[in-house]
CSV table of C-alpha atoms and ligand atoms in Angstrom, one decimal:
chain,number,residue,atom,x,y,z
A,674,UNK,CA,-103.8,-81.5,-100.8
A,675,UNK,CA,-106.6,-78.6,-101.2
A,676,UNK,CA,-106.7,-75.6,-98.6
A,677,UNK,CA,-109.5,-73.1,-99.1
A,678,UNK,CA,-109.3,-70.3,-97.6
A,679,UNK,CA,-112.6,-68.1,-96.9
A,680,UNK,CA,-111.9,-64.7,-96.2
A,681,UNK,CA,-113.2,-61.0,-96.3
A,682,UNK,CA,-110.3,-60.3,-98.4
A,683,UNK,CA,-109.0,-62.3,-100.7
A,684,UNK,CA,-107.1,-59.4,-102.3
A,685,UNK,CA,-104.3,-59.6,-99.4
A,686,UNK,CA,-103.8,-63.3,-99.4
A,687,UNK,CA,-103.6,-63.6,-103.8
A,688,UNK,CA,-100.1,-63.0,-104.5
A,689,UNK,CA,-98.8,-64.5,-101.3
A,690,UNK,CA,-98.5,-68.0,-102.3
A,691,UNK,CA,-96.8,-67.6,-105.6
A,692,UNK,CA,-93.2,-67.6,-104.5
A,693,UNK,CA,-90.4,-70.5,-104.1
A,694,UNK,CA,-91.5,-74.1,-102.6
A,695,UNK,CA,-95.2,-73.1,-102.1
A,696,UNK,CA,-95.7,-71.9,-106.0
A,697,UNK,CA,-93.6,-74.7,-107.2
A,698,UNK,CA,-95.7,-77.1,-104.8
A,699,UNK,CA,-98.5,-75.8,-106.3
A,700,UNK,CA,-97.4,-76.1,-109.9
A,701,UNK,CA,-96.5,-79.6,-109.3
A,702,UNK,CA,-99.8,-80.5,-108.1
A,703,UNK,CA,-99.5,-81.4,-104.9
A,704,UNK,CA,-100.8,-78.6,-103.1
A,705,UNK,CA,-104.2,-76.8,-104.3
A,706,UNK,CA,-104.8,-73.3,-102.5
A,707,UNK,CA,-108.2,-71.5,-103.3
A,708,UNK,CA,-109.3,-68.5,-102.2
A,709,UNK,CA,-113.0,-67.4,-101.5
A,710,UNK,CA,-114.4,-64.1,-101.1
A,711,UNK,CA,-116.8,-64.7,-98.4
A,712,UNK,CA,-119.2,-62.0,-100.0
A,713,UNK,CA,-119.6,-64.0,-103.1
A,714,UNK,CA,-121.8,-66.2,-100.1
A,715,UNK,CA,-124.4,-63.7,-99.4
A,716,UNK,CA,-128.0,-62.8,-100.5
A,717,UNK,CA,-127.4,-59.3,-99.4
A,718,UNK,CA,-127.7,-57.0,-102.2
A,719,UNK,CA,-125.0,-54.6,-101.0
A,720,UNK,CA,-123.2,-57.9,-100.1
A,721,UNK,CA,-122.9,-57.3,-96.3
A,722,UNK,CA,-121.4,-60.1,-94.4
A,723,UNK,CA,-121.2,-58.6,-90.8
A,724,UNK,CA,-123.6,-56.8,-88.7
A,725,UNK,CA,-123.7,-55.3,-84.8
A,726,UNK,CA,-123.9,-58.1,-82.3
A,727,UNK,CA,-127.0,-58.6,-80.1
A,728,UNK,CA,-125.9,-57.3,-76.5
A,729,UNK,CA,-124.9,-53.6,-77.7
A,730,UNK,CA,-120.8,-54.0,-77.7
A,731,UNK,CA,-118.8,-52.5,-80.4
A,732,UNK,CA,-117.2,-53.9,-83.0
A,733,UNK,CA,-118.9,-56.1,-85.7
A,734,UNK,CA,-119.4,-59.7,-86.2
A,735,UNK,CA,-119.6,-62.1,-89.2
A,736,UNK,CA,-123.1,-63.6,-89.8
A,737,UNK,CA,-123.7,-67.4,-90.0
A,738,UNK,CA,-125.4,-67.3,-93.9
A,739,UNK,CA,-122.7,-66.2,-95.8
A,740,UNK,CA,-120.3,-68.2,-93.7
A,741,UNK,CA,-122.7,-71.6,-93.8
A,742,UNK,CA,-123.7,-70.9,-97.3
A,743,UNK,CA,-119.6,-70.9,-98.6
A,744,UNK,CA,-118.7,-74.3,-95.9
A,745,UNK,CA,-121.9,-76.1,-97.5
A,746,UNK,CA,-121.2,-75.3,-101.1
A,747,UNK,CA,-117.7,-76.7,-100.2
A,748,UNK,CA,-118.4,-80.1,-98.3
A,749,UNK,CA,-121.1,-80.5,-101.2
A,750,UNK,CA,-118.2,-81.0,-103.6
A,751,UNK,CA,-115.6,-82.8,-101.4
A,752,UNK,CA,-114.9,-83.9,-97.8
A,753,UNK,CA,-113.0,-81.9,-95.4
A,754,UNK,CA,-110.7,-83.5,-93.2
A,755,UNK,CA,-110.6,-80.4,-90.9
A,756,UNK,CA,-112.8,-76.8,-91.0
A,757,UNK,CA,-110.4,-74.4,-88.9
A,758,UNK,CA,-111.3,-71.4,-87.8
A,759,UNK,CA,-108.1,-68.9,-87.1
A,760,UNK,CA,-109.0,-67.1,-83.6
A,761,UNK,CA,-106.4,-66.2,-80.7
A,762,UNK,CA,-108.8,-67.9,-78.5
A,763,UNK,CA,-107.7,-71.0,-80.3
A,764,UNK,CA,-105.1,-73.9,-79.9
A,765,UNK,CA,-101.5,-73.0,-80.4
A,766,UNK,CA,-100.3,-73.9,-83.8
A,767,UNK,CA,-97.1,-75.1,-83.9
A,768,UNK,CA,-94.7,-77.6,-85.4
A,769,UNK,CA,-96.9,-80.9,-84.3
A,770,UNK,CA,-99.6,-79.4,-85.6
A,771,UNK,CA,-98.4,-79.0,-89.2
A,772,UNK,CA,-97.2,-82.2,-89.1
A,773,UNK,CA,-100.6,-83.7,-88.7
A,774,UNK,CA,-102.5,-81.0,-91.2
A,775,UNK,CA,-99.9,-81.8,-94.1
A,776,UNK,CA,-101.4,-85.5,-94.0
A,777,UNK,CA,-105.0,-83.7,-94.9
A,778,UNK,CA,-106.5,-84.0,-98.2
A,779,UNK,CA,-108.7,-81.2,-98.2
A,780,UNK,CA,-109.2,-78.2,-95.3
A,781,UNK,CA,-111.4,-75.6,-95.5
A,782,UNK,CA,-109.6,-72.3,-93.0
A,783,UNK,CA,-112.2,-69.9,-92.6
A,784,UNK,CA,-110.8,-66.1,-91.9
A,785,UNK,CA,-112.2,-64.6,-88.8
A,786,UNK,CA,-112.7,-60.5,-89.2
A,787,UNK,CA,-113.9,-57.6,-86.6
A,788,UNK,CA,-115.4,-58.9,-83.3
A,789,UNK,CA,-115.4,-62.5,-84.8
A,790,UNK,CA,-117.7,-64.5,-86.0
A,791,UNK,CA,-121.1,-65.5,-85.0
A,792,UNK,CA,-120.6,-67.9,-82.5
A,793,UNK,CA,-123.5,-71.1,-83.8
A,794,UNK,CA,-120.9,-71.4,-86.7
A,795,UNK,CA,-118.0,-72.6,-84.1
A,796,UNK,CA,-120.3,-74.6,-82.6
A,797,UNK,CA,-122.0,-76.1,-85.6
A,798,UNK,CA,-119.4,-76.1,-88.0
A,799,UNK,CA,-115.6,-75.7,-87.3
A,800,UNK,CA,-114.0,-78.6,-86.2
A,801,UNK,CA,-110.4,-76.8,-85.1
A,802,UNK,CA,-109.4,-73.5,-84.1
A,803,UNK,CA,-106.0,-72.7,-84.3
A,804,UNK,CA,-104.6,-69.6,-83.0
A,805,UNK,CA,-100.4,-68.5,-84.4
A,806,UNK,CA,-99.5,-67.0,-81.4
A,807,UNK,CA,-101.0,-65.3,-78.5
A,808,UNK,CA,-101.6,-61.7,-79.7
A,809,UNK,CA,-104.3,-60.1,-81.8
A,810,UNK,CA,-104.3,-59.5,-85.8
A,811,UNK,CA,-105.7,-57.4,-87.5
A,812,UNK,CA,-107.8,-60.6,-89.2
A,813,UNK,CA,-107.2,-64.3,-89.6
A,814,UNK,CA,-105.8,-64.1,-93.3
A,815,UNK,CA,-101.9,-63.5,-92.0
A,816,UNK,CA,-102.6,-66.7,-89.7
A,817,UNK,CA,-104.4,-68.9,-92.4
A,818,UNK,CA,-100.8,-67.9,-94.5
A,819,UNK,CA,-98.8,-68.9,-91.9
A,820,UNK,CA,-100.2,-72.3,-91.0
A,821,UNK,CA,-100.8,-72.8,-95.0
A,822,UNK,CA,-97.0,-72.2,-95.9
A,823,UNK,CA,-96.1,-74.3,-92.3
A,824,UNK,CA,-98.3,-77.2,-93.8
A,825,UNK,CA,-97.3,-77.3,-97.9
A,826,UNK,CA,-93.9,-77.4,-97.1
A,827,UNK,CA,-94.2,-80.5,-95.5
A,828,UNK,CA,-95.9,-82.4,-98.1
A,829,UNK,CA,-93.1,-85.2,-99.9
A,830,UNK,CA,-91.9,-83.5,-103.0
A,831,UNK,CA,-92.6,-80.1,-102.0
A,832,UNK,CA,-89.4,-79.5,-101.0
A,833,UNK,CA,-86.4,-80.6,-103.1
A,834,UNK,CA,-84.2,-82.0,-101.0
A,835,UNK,CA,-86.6,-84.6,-98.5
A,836,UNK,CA,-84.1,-84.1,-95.6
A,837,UNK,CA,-84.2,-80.6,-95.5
A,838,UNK,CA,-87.4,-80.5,-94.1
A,839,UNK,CA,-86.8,-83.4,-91.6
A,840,UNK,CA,-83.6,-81.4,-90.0
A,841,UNK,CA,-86.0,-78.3,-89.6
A,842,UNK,CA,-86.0,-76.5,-86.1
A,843,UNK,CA,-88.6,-78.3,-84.0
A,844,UNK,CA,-89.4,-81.5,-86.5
A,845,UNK,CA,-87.9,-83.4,-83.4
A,846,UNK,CA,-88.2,-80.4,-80.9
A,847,UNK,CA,-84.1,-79.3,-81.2
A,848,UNK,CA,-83.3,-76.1,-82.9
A,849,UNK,CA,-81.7,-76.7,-86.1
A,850,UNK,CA,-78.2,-76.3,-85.5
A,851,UNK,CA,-75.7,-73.5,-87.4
A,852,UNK,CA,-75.1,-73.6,-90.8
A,853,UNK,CA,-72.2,-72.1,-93.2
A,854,UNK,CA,-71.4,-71.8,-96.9
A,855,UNK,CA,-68.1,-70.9,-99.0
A,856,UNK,CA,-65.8,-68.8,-98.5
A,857,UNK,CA,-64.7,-71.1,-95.6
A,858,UNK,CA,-63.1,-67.4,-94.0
A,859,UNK,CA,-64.5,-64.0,-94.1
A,860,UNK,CA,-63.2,-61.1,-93.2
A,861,UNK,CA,-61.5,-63.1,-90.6
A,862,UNK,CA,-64.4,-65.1,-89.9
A,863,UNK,CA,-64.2,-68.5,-90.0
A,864,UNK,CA,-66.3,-71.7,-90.4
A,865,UNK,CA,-66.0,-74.4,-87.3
A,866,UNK,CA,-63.3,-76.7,-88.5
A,867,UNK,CA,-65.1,-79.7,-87.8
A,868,UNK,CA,-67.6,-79.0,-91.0
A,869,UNK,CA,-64.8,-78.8,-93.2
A,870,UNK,CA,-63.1,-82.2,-91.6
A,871,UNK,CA,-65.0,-84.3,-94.3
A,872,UNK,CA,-65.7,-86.6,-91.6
A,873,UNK,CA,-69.8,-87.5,-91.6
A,874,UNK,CA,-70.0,-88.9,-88.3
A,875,UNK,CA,-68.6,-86.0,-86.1
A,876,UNK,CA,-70.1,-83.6,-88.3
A,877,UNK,CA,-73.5,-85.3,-87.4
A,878,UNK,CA,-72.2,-85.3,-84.1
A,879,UNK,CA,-71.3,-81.3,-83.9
A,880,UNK,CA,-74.7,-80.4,-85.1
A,881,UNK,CA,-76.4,-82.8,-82.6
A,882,UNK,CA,-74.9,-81.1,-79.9
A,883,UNK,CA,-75.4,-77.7,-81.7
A,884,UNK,CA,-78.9,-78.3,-81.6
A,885,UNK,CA,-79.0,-79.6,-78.0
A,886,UNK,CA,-77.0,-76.6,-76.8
A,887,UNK,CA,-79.2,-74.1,-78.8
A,888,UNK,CA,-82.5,-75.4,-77.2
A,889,UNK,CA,-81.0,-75.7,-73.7
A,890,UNK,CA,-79.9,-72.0,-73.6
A,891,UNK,CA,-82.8,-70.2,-76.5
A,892,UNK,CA,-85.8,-72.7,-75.6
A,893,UNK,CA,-85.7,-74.8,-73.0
A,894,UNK,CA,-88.7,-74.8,-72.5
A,895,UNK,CA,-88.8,-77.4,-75.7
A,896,UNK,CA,-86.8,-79.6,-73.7
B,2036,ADE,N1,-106.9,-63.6,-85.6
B,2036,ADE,C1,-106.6,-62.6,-84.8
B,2036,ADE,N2,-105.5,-62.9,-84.1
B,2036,ADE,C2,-105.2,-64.2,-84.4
B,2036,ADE,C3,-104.1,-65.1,-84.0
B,2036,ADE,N3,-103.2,-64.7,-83.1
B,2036,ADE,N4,-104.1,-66.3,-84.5
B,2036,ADE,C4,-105.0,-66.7,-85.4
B,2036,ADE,N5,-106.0,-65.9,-85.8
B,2036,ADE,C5,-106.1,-64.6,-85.4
């Protein structure tokens, strides 16, 4: 899979995917992440990429060329299976959603900045818009991350052990249940005896019911 990521600053996002399962994702080859600095798009000669919008309110907005001029130079060289735009006006991302990204071959997440973006480009060109959460960032780059590290993980072989990802918190909509390591006490604390039973069946058990319990009392409204 392929994710570029447009964006007024590329600076902030560079360094960010270089750790654990998304750099070793990466250096397997099965995730791609590129990162475009959406001034490299315009013909301004101070490379401007915003101005004030029509209708006098503050803020500034991103203008269509530079934005039109990086999604065509993209689509020219591959197809996209999805263009997202990151605003809090968009759909929720959550769990489902990653799901059905990580089957992608190629997205194209386009940063939003200031006041937004000019509006003809959602209309014209984005195909999704995906908000994290409902409150306001600074800019979309933390939100592109987010959804970009939800999504590579779940690619097959990105993470080393294939279950691991499968007993995640919300893959089936249950909290993941507890989990424990060695030493078996500390400090007087110990480790629920049924884990160190040996026996897989109730231990599969204990953790289904773990899970069921979590989401009943932290999310029901999973349920
Ligand atoms: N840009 C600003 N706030 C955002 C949010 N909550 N999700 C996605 N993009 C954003």
């Amino acid at each position: 899979m392929r994710i570029d990521i447009i964006t007024v600053l590329p600076e902030m996002l560079e360094n960010l995917f270089n750790y654990s399962i998304l750099k070793r994702a990466q250096d397997k080859g099965l995730a791609e992440i590129v990162l475009h600095d959406l001034r490299d798009y315009t013909q301004d000669k101070y490379r401007r990429v915003d101005d004030y919008p029509f209708g006098g309110q503050a803020g500034m907005v991103l203008q269509c060329e530079p934005i039109e001029c990086a999604i065509s130079s993209l689509k020219e060289q591959r197809t996209y299976d999805e263009v997202i735009y990151t605003s809090p006006d968009g759909e929720t991302f959550n769990q489902k959603t990653a799901n059905q990204l990580s089957l992608s071959q190629n997205l194209i997440i386009l940063c939003g900045h200031y006041k937004g973006i000019d509006y003809r480009i959602r209309e014209h060109l984005i195909t999704r818009e995906i908000s994290i959460g409902d409150y306001v960032l600074t800019g979309g780059e933390l939100a592109a991350a987010v959804m970009s590290d939800a999504i590579i993980r779940l690619i097959p072989g990105a993470i080393g052990d294939e279950q691991s990802a499968l007993s995640d918190s919300f893959q089936d909509n249950l909290l993941a249940p507890p989990v424990y390591t060695r030493p078996a006490e500390y400090k007087g604390w110990t480790v629920p005896e049924v884990l160190l039973s040996g026996h897989e069946a109730k231990i599969r058990e204990w953790e289904l019911q773990q899970s069921i319990e979590r989401t009943e009392r932290l999310r029901p409204d999973l349920g």
